[in-house]
């Protein structure tokens, strides 16, 4: 039987790991859930375990916040002894947060197979810490589980071998589909006095947007103007809360971060979503809800081509104009390939076949040969 360690640390990891663990356990694999503790507030962490029915982590590393080097190094130091004690065959890491990078490095150096879920995503913007994490995690991973065709193309262009890369679809969509009916029964809309398609939903937490005072001020100006025409609900990430310093744009309801079910209930009913989140761009495409991404680039280009996402940048005039256009004429969308709620099965199939294969990838196999090109 294969022993598979599954790593979570920050908010966007939980909705990705849950379906993967379920599918692995259904097939009889032994799973170990390791939580690094990168996010720890109830609203950023516990509520996801409750909403999604994730079991208590088997190991909790309690690393908390810090600079990038502190957080990454502390996680490596804390994960290494756990890894050496448990000796998993495979370590599954998801997404692009610092916990993903630290645990992938420890596992790769420790000789386990590293499987990266959401491999191949690229924004092309190396000023984003996540982009550096994506590139580095993919490089040390043995099994690259990819959410969209553009991710496969990115990996091919970077020289990855075909037998390392698997198009499995977007596992966040599995969780979204599995929980949408439950989310729709939540009373959050009536509690907030909102009606379906008569409000907008906002999330902002990218350092490039909220840690830069000039950028944040122009984004708040844009929200102020959109909020005068359409009420906006803004669950505020702790990074952003610290930067707002009490400012509240007109027509914007600020609140603490929401649990998964309440957030999805709002996302599903919103007339428009304004965000800089990666996961929210993907979820709005899956829900067919118009999304303005307040960034200059995206690691989810498929959502702008096939989905409902419009990359509008941070200029307030452009944001306000785009919001009016999208509200007047909502975009049409199609569901990207394999965003069908069954990614967990494909991921579990790959992981278990790789774990038991006699020609499983070895650390010496990482360079492609001429036949692979
Ligand atoms: C992290 C990820 C980002 C992801 C985001 C999801 C990295 C480099 N960044 O960004 O990719 O999109 O999570 O939400 O891994 N804080 C709290 N309570 C918490 C957690 C954080 O108050 O439970 C505050 C702390 O002041 C902390 C700050 O938020 O310093 C930032 O947290 P951190 O995990 O370093 O980065 P995020 O901005 O959350
Ligand atoms: N989310 C949530 N509550 C919130 C904001 C986001 O449950 O208040 C969920 C959202 O539905 C998605 C995930 O968190 O599943 C996205 O995480 P986040 O935006 O923090 O990170 P990113 O995807 O940008 O890395």
Tab-separated table of C-alpha atoms and ligand atoms in Angstrom:
chain	number	residue	atom	x	y	z
A	1	UNK	CA	0.000	0.000	0.000
A	2	UNK	CA	1.274	3.454	-0.859
A	3	UNK	CA	1.784	6.051	1.844
A	4	UNK	CA	0.970	9.498	0.544
A	5	UNK	CA	1.584	12.715	2.484
A	6	UNK	CA	-0.733	15.574	1.504
A	7	UNK	CA	0.397	19.080	2.420
A	8	UNK	CA	-1.736	22.142	3.192
A	9	UNK	CA	-0.762	25.466	4.685
A	10	UNK	CA	-2.783	28.417	3.439
A	11	UNK	CA	-6.464	29.083	2.637
A	12	UNK	CA	-6.418	28.135	-1.067
A	13	UNK	CA	-4.865	24.734	-0.320
A	14	UNK	CA	-7.787	23.244	1.569
A	15	UNK	CA	-10.360	23.104	-1.234
A	16	UNK	CA	-7.706	21.488	-3.468
A	17	UNK	CA	-6.525	18.759	-1.079
A	18	UNK	CA	-9.925	17.532	0.131
A	19	UNK	CA	-11.121	15.778	-3.063
A	20	UNK	CA	-7.644	14.344	-3.694
A	21	UNK	CA	-7.482	12.758	-0.238
A	22	UNK	CA	-11.011	11.400	-0.624
A	23	UNK	CA	-10.184	9.775	-3.966
A	24	UNK	CA	-6.902	8.307	-2.669
A	25	UNK	CA	-8.539	6.912	0.453
A	26	UNK	CA	-11.363	5.401	-1.591
A	27	UNK	CA	-8.710	3.452	-3.466
A	28	UNK	CA	-7.127	2.202	-0.240
A	29	UNK	CA	-4.071	4.466	-0.100
A	30	UNK	CA	-2.754	5.536	3.279
A	31	UNK	CA	-2.889	9.323	3.439
A	32	UNK	CA	-1.201	11.577	5.951
A	33	UNK	CA	-2.400	15.171	6.192
A	34	UNK	CA	0.356	17.641	7.073
A	35	UNK	CA	-0.622	21.239	7.883
A	36	UNK	CA	2.231	23.733	7.939
A	37	UNK	CA	0.225	26.371	9.821
A	38	UNK	CA	0.995	29.170	7.331
A	39	UNK	CA	-2.583	30.393	7.859
A	40	UNK	CA	-3.990	30.012	11.358
A	41	UNK	CA	-6.873	32.442	12.035
A	42	UNK	CA	-10.225	30.747	12.426
A	43	UNK	CA	-11.585	32.630	9.395
A	44	UNK	CA	-8.551	31.731	7.249
A	45	UNK	CA	-8.281	28.113	8.370
A	46	UNK	CA	-10.589	26.265	10.804
A	47	UNK	CA	-13.759	27.235	8.975
A	48	UNK	CA	-12.540	25.388	5.846
A	49	UNK	CA	-11.956	22.192	7.803
A	50	UNK	CA	-15.505	22.475	9.176
A	51	UNK	CA	-17.201	23.489	5.904
A	52	UNK	CA	-15.443	20.857	3.814
A	53	UNK	CA	-15.303	18.081	6.407
A	54	UNK	CA	-11.515	17.794	6.287
A	55	UNK	CA	-10.176	15.669	9.126
A	56	UNK	CA	-7.815	17.056	11.743
A	57	UNK	CA	-4.287	17.194	10.306
A	58	UNK	CA	-2.123	14.253	11.335
A	59	UNK	CA	0.784	16.635	11.824
A	60	UNK	CA	0.678	20.376	12.421
A	61	UNK	CA	3.917	22.319	11.988
A	62	UNK	CA	2.640	25.629	13.445
A	63	UNK	CA	5.005	27.796	11.412
A	64	UNK	CA	2.808	30.924	11.260
A	65	UNK	CA	3.673	34.215	9.545
A	66	UNK	CA	7.028	35.759	8.685
A	67	UNK	CA	9.114	37.103	5.840
A	68	UNK	CA	9.431	34.840	2.821
A	69	UNK	CA	12.789	33.481	3.959
A	70	UNK	CA	11.609	32.991	7.534
A	71	UNK	CA	8.411	31.251	6.520
A	72	UNK	CA	10.021	29.071	3.858
A	73	UNK	CA	12.977	28.104	6.043
A	74	UNK	CA	10.881	27.478	9.165
A	75	UNK	CA	8.588	25.205	7.170
A	76	UNK	CA	11.528	23.233	5.793
A	77	UNK	CA	13.033	22.853	9.260
A	78	UNK	CA	9.728	21.704	10.705
A	79	UNK	CA	8.766	19.403	7.826
A	80	UNK	CA	12.083	17.565	7.491
A	81	UNK	CA	11.871	15.543	10.745
A	82	UNK	CA	8.229	14.719	10.057
A	83	UNK	CA	9.147	13.573	6.570
A	84	UNK	CA	12.039	11.442	7.869
A	85	UNK	CA	9.827	9.832	10.475
A	86	UNK	CA	6.906	9.106	8.140
A	87	UNK	CA	8.887	8.269	5.005
A	88	UNK	CA	6.003	8.752	2.555
A	89	UNK	CA	6.284	7.270	-0.951
A	90	UNK	CA	4.742	10.383	-2.438
A	91	UNK	CA	4.330	13.945	-1.178
A	92	UNK	CA	1.449	15.827	-2.791
A	93	UNK	CA	1.730	19.603	-2.795
A	94	UNK	CA	-0.918	21.929	-4.227
A	95	UNK	CA	-0.870	25.448	-5.601
A	96	UNK	CA	1.867	28.033	-5.237
A	97	UNK	CA	2.169	29.229	-1.652
A	98	UNK	CA	5.355	29.216	0.413
A	99	UNK	CA	4.307	25.985	2.169
A	100	UNK	CA	4.097	24.305	-1.251
A	101	UNK	CA	7.685	25.230	-2.071
A	102	UNK	CA	9.195	24.306	1.291
A	103	UNK	CA	7.613	20.883	1.501
A	104	UNK	CA	8.345	20.071	-2.148
A	105	UNK	CA	12.047	20.825	-1.599
A	106	UNK	CA	12.289	18.721	1.555
A	107	UNK	CA	10.449	15.809	-0.070
A	108	UNK	CA	12.528	15.921	-3.262
A	109	UNK	CA	15.800	15.973	-1.315
A	110	UNK	CA	14.508	13.210	0.939
A	111	UNK	CA	13.926	10.945	-2.052
A	112	UNK	CA	10.112	10.811	-2.156
A	113	UNK	CA	8.206	11.358	-5.362
A	114	UNK	CA	6.873	14.900	-5.413
A	115	UNK	CA	3.503	15.423	-7.076
A	116	UNK	CA	2.476	18.999	-7.836
A	117	UNK	CA	-1.192	19.789	-8.339
A	118	UNK	CA	-1.691	22.932	-10.474
A	119	UNK	CA	1.678	22.450	-12.138
A	120	UNK	CA	2.467	24.510	-15.230
A	121	UNK	CA	0.505	27.636	-14.304
A	122	UNK	CA	2.526	30.716	-15.227
A	123	UNK	CA	1.694	34.409	-14.999
A	124	UNK	CA	5.081	35.317	-16.459
A	125	UNK	CA	5.423	37.872	-13.663
A	126	UNK	CA	8.408	37.122	-11.460
A	127	UNK	CA	7.591	40.015	-9.142
A	128	UNK	CA	4.871	37.719	-7.735
A	129	UNK	CA	6.222	35.401	-5.026
A	130	UNK	CA	3.797	32.751	-6.272
A	131	UNK	CA	5.370	32.729	-9.752
A	132	UNK	CA	8.785	31.947	-8.267
A	133	UNK	CA	7.194	29.225	-6.154
A	134	UNK	CA	5.450	27.719	-9.214
A	135	UNK	CA	8.619	27.573	-11.280
A	136	UNK	CA	10.709	26.151	-8.437
A	137	UNK	CA	8.125	23.583	-7.311
A	138	UNK	CA	7.612	22.271	-10.836
A	139	UNK	CA	11.370	21.929	-11.269
A	140	UNK	CA	11.729	19.609	-8.257
A	141	UNK	CA	8.510	17.690	-8.902
A	142	UNK	CA	8.385	14.209	-10.451
A	143	UNK	CA	4.685	14.170	-11.270
A	144	UNK	CA	3.168	17.343	-12.726
A	145	UNK	CA	-0.620	17.398	-12.521
A	146	UNK	CA	-1.905	20.139	-14.779
A	147	UNK	CA	-5.238	21.974	-14.720
A	148	UNK	CA	-5.436	23.357	-18.259
A	149	UNK	CA	-3.985	22.966	-21.735
A	150	UNK	CA	-1.966	26.198	-21.466
A	151	UNK	CA	-0.219	24.699	-18.426
A	152	UNK	CA	0.776	21.669	-20.501
A	153	UNK	CA	2.152	24.004	-23.202
A	154	UNK	CA	4.152	25.956	-20.596
A	155	UNK	CA	5.737	22.788	-19.268
A	156	UNK	CA	6.519	21.520	-22.739
A	157	UNK	CA	8.216	24.842	-23.553
A	158	UNK	CA	10.269	24.547	-20.361
A	159	UNK	CA	11.528	21.117	-21.373
A	160	UNK	CA	9.511	18.783	-19.167
A	161	UNK	CA	9.184	15.221	-20.388
A	162	UNK	CA	5.806	14.030	-21.633
A	163	UNK	CA	5.689	11.172	-19.159
A	164	UNK	CA	5.971	13.588	-16.241
A	165	UNK	CA	3.008	15.774	-17.171
A	166	UNK	CA	-0.677	14.861	-16.871
A	167	UNK	CA	-3.653	16.992	-17.864
A	168	UNK	CA	-6.114	16.260	-15.061
A	169	UNK	CA	-8.373	19.330	-15.008
A	170	UNK	CA	-9.029	21.710	-12.164
A	171	UNK	CA	-9.536	20.001	-8.826
A	172	UNK	CA	-10.992	23.189	-7.252
A	173	UNK	CA	-13.944	22.635	-9.564
A	174	UNK	CA	-14.512	19.211	-7.960
A	175	UNK	CA	-14.939	20.906	-4.588
A	176	UNK	CA	-17.052	23.683	-6.070
A	177	UNK	CA	-19.435	21.245	-7.753
A	178	UNK	CA	-19.609	19.006	-4.695
A	179	UNK	CA	-20.553	21.913	-2.420
A	180	UNK	CA	-22.602	24.240	-4.610
A	181	UNK	CA	-26.011	22.929	-3.523
A	182	UNK	CA	-25.035	23.229	0.137
A	183	UNK	CA	-23.684	26.734	-0.446
A	184	UNK	CA	-26.975	27.761	-2.072
A	185	UNK	CA	-28.880	26.886	1.108
A	186	UNK	CA	-26.808	29.303	3.219
A	187	UNK	CA	-28.770	32.323	4.479
A	188	UNK	CA	-25.874	34.745	3.853
A	189	UNK	CA	-27.611	36.759	1.100
A	190	UNK	CA	-30.678	37.513	3.183
A	191	UNK	CA	-28.532	38.131	6.262
A	192	UNK	CA	-26.643	40.805	4.328
A	193	UNK	CA	-29.836	42.174	2.715
A	194	UNK	CA	-28.640	41.249	-0.791
A	195	UNK	CA	-30.568	39.937	-3.799
A	196	UNK	CA	-29.259	37.593	-6.473
A	197	UNK	CA	-27.376	39.455	-9.270
A	198	UNK	CA	-27.906	42.787	-7.511
A	199	UNK	CA	-24.487	43.089	-5.884
A	200	UNK	CA	-20.793	42.693	-6.600
A	201	UNK	CA	-18.208	40.657	-4.666
A	202	UNK	CA	-14.640	41.850	-4.086
A	203	UNK	CA	-11.449	40.161	-2.900
A	204	UNK	CA	-7.974	41.716	-2.886
A	205	UNK	CA	-4.817	40.415	-1.259
A	206	UNK	CA	-1.935	40.430	-3.764
A	207	UNK	CA	1.060	42.272	-2.259
A	208	UNK	CA	1.469	44.157	-5.571
A	209	UNK	CA	-2.045	45.557	-5.096
A	210	UNK	CA	-2.466	46.057	-1.380
A	211	UNK	CA	1.052	46.636	-0.020
A	212	UNK	CA	1.675	49.435	-2.531
A	213	UNK	CA	-0.157	52.464	-1.148
A	214	UNK	CA	-0.530	54.143	-4.529
A	215	UNK	CA	-2.025	51.065	-6.176
A	216	UNK	CA	-4.299	50.387	-3.202
A	217	UNK	CA	-5.556	53.981	-3.239
A	218	UNK	CA	-6.492	53.762	-6.917
A	219	UNK	CA	-8.200	50.412	-6.401
A	220	UNK	CA	-10.214	51.869	-3.522
A	221	UNK	CA	-11.179	54.791	-5.787
A	222	UNK	CA	-12.426	52.309	-8.381
A	223	UNK	CA	-14.420	50.363	-5.775
A	224	UNK	CA	-15.853	53.634	-4.503
A	225	UNK	CA	-17.165	54.495	-7.946
A	226	UNK	CA	-18.505	51.010	-8.789
A	227	UNK	CA	-20.003	50.817	-5.275
A	228	UNK	CA	-22.085	53.937	-5.897
A	229	UNK	CA	-23.995	52.050	-8.625
A	230	UNK	CA	-23.970	48.519	-7.254
A	231	UNK	CA	-23.534	47.445	-3.627
A	232	UNK	CA	-20.224	45.641	-3.153
A	233	UNK	CA	-19.399	43.018	-0.528
A	234	UNK	CA	-15.720	42.775	0.370
A	235	UNK	CA	-14.509	39.995	2.713
A	236	UNK	CA	-11.126	41.391	3.678
A	237	UNK	CA	-7.971	39.246	3.812
A	238	UNK	CA	-5.809	39.977	6.904
A	239	UNK	CA	-2.962	41.325	4.742
A	240	UNK	CA	-5.379	43.836	3.251
A	241	UNK	CA	-7.105	44.683	6.542
A	242	UNK	CA	-3.756	45.875	7.875
A	243	UNK	CA	-3.349	48.250	4.868
A	244	UNK	CA	-6.868	49.690	4.761
A	245	UNK	CA	-6.377	51.596	8.022
A	246	UNK	CA	-10.080	52.163	8.468
A	247	UNK	CA	-10.814	53.369	4.912
A	248	UNK	CA	-14.168	52.192	3.534
A	249	UNK	CA	-15.131	53.079	-0.041
A	250	UNK	CA	-18.761	54.210	-0.598
A	251	UNK	CA	-21.249	51.409	-1.110
A	252	UNK	CA	-18.766	48.768	0.008
A	253	UNK	CA	-19.542	46.410	2.864
A	254	UNK	CA	-16.270	45.325	4.472
A	255	UNK	CA	-16.305	42.144	6.519
A	256	UNK	CA	-14.000	39.460	7.847
A	257	UNK	CA	-12.933	36.710	5.442
A	258	UNK	CA	-15.776	34.268	4.836
A	259	UNK	CA	-15.914	30.514	5.141
A	260	UNK	CA	-16.016	28.477	1.953
A	261	UNK	CA	-19.770	27.876	1.776
A	262	UNK	CA	-20.724	31.492	2.475
A	263	UNK	CA	-18.139	32.763	0.019
A	264	UNK	CA	-19.281	30.405	-2.737
A	265	UNK	CA	-22.901	31.397	-2.049
A	266	UNK	CA	-21.976	35.038	-2.730
A	267	UNK	CA	-19.742	34.191	-5.686
A	268	UNK	CA	-22.530	32.178	-7.311
A	269	UNK	CA	-25.107	34.966	-6.880
A	270	UNK	CA	-22.978	38.018	-7.640
A	271	UNK	CA	-23.652	40.141	-10.721
A	272	UNK	CA	-19.904	40.651	-10.979
A	273	UNK	CA	-16.753	39.720	-9.048
A	274	UNK	CA	-13.722	42.020	-8.769
A	275	UNK	CA	-10.653	40.153	-7.574
A	276	UNK	CA	-6.924	39.553	-7.694
A	277	UNK	CA	-7.228	35.964	-6.424
A	278	UNK	CA	-6.114	33.040	-8.561
A	279	UNK	CA	-8.728	30.626	-7.247
A	280	UNK	CA	-11.561	33.114	-7.600
A	281	UNK	CA	-10.755	33.661	-11.295
A	282	UNK	CA	-11.077	29.912	-11.824
A	283	UNK	CA	-14.230	29.505	-9.723
A	284	UNK	CA	-16.080	32.371	-11.436
A	285	UNK	CA	-15.338	30.796	-14.809
A	286	UNK	CA	-16.717	27.480	-13.547
A	287	UNK	CA	-19.815	29.277	-12.231
A	288	UNK	CA	-20.238	31.439	-15.351
A	289	UNK	CA	-20.130	34.608	-13.232
A	290	UNK	CA	-18.470	37.716	-14.753
A	291	UNK	CA	-15.072	38.404	-13.188
A	292	UNK	CA	-12.817	41.449	-13.480
A	293	UNK	CA	-9.262	40.636	-12.493
A	294	UNK	CA	-7.521	43.692	-11.100
A	295	UNK	CA	-4.062	42.646	-12.233
A	296	UNK	CA	-1.907	43.025	-15.331
A	297	UNK	CA	-1.375	39.306	-15.823
A	298	UNK	CA	-2.855	35.985	-14.833
A	299	UNK	CA	-1.661	32.427	-14.260
A	300	UNK	CA	-5.132	31.311	-15.436
A	301	UNK	CA	-5.205	32.563	-19.072
A	302	UNK	CA	-7.794	29.913	-19.946
A	303	UNK	CA	-10.326	31.864	-17.874
A	304	UNK	CA	-9.875	34.911	-20.105
A	305	UNK	CA	-10.137	32.944	-23.341
A	306	UNK	CA	-12.854	30.406	-22.584
A	307	UNK	CA	-14.218	31.715	-19.297
A	308	UNK	CA	-15.777	34.871	-17.875
A	309	UNK	CA	-12.588	36.598	-16.790
A	310	UNK	CA	-11.408	40.004	-18.025
A	311	UNK	CA	-7.929	41.141	-17.082
A	312	UNK	CA	-8.339	44.885	-16.521
A	313	UNK	CA	-5.318	46.001	-14.503
A	314	UNK	CA	-5.453	48.627	-11.770
A	315	UNK	CA	-6.399	51.870	-13.507
A	316	UNK	CA	-9.630	53.079	-11.819
A	317	UNK	CA	-11.174	54.494	-15.024
A	318	UNK	CA	-10.613	51.231	-16.851
A	319	UNK	CA	-12.032	49.187	-13.978
A	320	UNK	CA	-15.171	51.326	-13.747
A	321	UNK	CA	-15.693	51.222	-17.522
A	322	UNK	CA	-15.168	47.466	-17.628
A	323	UNK	CA	-17.588	46.913	-14.737
A	324	UNK	CA	-20.322	48.880	-16.575
A	325	UNK	CA	-19.678	46.949	-19.776
A	326	UNK	CA	-19.746	43.574	-18.053
A	327	UNK	CA	-22.916	44.430	-16.117
A	328	UNK	CA	-24.647	45.564	-19.300
A	329	UNK	CA	-23.448	42.641	-21.384
A	330	UNK	CA	-22.277	39.664	-19.308
A	331	UNK	CA	-19.681	37.512	-21.091
A	332	UNK	CA	-20.490	34.115	-22.541
A	333	UNK	CA	-18.317	31.278	-21.397
A	334	UNK	CA	-17.552	27.644	-21.938
A	335	UNK	CA	-16.123	25.270	-19.380
A	336	UNK	CA	-12.399	24.594	-19.925
A	337	UNK	CA	-11.403	21.046	-20.845
A	338	UNK	CA	-11.704	18.555	-17.958
A	339	UNK	CA	-13.115	21.094	-15.490
A	340	UNK	CA	-15.804	18.517	-14.937
A	341	UNK	CA	-15.700	17.720	-11.221
A	342	UNK	CA	-13.777	14.496	-11.799
A	343	UNK	CA	-10.180	15.679	-11.528
A	344	UNK	CA	-9.763	13.873	-8.217
A	345	UNK	CA	-10.248	10.505	-9.932
A	346	UNK	CA	-7.654	11.320	-12.586
A	347	UNK	CA	-5.183	12.564	-9.961
A	348	UNK	CA	-5.633	9.462	-7.780
A	349	UNK	CA	-5.240	7.201	-10.831
A	350	UNK	CA	-1.962	8.877	-11.786
A	351	UNK	CA	-0.563	8.884	-8.247
A	352	UNK	CA	-1.345	5.251	-7.565
A	353	UNK	CA	-0.093	4.051	-10.912
A	354	UNK	CA	3.147	6.003	-10.506
A	355	UNK	CA	3.610	4.716	-6.954
A	356	UNK	CA	3.308	1.082	-7.985
A	357	UNK	CA	4.994	1.283	-11.376
A	358	UNK	CA	8.257	-0.615	-11.786
A	359	UNK	CA	9.637	2.221	-13.925
A	360	UNK	CA	8.578	4.973	-11.528
A	361	UNK	CA	10.486	8.210	-12.037
A	362	UNK	CA	13.888	8.280	-10.388
A	363	UNK	CA	15.838	11.354	-9.339
A	364	UNK	CA	18.368	10.618	-12.086
A	365	UNK	CA	15.705	10.777	-14.814
A	366	UNK	CA	14.992	14.467	-14.823
A	367	UNK	CA	16.529	15.540	-18.094
A	368	UNK	CA	14.702	14.930	-21.301
A	369	UNK	CA	16.240	12.960	-24.086
A	370	UNK	CA	15.929	13.716	-27.783
A	371	UNK	CA	12.981	11.302	-28.103
A	372	UNK	CA	10.967	13.338	-25.600
A	373	UNK	CA	11.108	16.603	-27.535
B	1	LIG	C1	-0.567	33.664	0.980
B	1	LIG	C2	0.103	33.156	-0.287
B	1	LIG	C3	-0.695	33.613	-1.505
B	1	LIG	C4	-2.141	33.180	-1.392
B	1	LIG	C5	-2.713	33.657	-0.072
B	1	LIG	C6	-4.089	33.090	0.072
B	1	LIG	C7	2.549	32.975	-0.241
B	1	LIG	C8	3.820	33.595	-0.701
B	1	LIG	N1	1.458	33.719	-0.415
B	1	LIG	O1	-0.524	35.069	0.943
B	1	LIG	O2	-0.154	33.019	-2.673
B	1	LIG	O3	-2.865	33.728	-2.457
B	1	LIG	O4	-1.906	33.193	1.020
B	1	LIG	O5	-4.871	33.729	0.999
B	1	LIG	O6	2.563	31.882	0.240
B	1	LIG	N2	-2.268	36.670	8.514
B	1	LIG	C9	-3.148	36.660	9.560
B	1	LIG	N3	-3.801	35.498	9.843
B	1	LIG	C10	-3.615	34.352	9.140
B	1	LIG	C11	-2.701	34.383	8.084
B	1	LIG	C12	-2.026	35.547	7.773
B	1	LIG	O7	-3.349	37.667	10.213
B	1	LIG	O8	-4.255	33.332	9.450
B	1	LIG	C13	-1.574	37.942	8.185
B	1	LIG	C14	-0.200	38.054	8.832
B	1	LIG	O9	0.003	39.363	9.201
B	1	LIG	C15	0.725	37.720	7.669
B	1	LIG	C16	-0.044	38.227	6.469
B	1	LIG	O10	-1.406	38.014	6.780
B	1	LIG	O11	1.981	38.315	7.785
B	1	LIG	C17	0.315	37.526	5.186
B	1	LIG	O12	0.199	36.105	5.315
B	1	LIG	P1	1.079	35.131	4.391
B	1	LIG	O13	0.653	33.734	4.569
B	1	LIG	O14	2.518	35.423	4.550
B	1	LIG	O15	0.741	35.637	2.929
B	1	LIG	P2	-0.665	35.909	2.270
B	1	LIG	O16	-0.731	37.317	1.853
B	1	LIG	O17	-1.739	35.356	3.131
B	2	LIG	N1	-12.412	32.142	-0.337
B	2	LIG	C1	-13.208	31.962	0.793
B	2	LIG	N2	-13.488	33.050	1.577
B	2	LIG	C2	-13.054	34.297	1.278
B	2	LIG	C3	-12.241	34.473	0.114
B	2	LIG	C4	-11.930	33.369	-0.659
B	2	LIG	O1	-13.656	30.845	1.072
B	2	LIG	O2	-13.362	35.232	2.029
B	2	LIG	C5	-12.051	30.941	-1.148
B	2	LIG	C6	-12.430	31.005	-2.608
B	2	LIG	O3	-13.732	30.488	-2.836
B	2	LIG	C7	-11.377	30.110	-3.233
B	2	LIG	C8	-10.149	30.342	-2.361
B	2	LIG	O4	-10.648	30.860	-1.134
B	2	LIG	O5	-11.764	28.752	-3.136
B	2	LIG	C9	-9.179	31.312	-2.985
B	2	LIG	O6	-8.181	31.597	-2.077
B	2	LIG	P1	-7.346	32.953	-2.068
B	2	LIG	O7	-8.033	33.987	-2.865
B	2	LIG	O8	-7.040	33.255	-0.642
B	2	LIG	O9	-5.960	32.527	-2.704
B	2	LIG	P2	-5.425	32.412	-4.209
B	2	LIG	O10	-6.359	31.528	-4.948
B	2	LIG	O11	-5.333	33.792	-4.765
B	2	LIG	O12	-4.076	31.836	-4.033
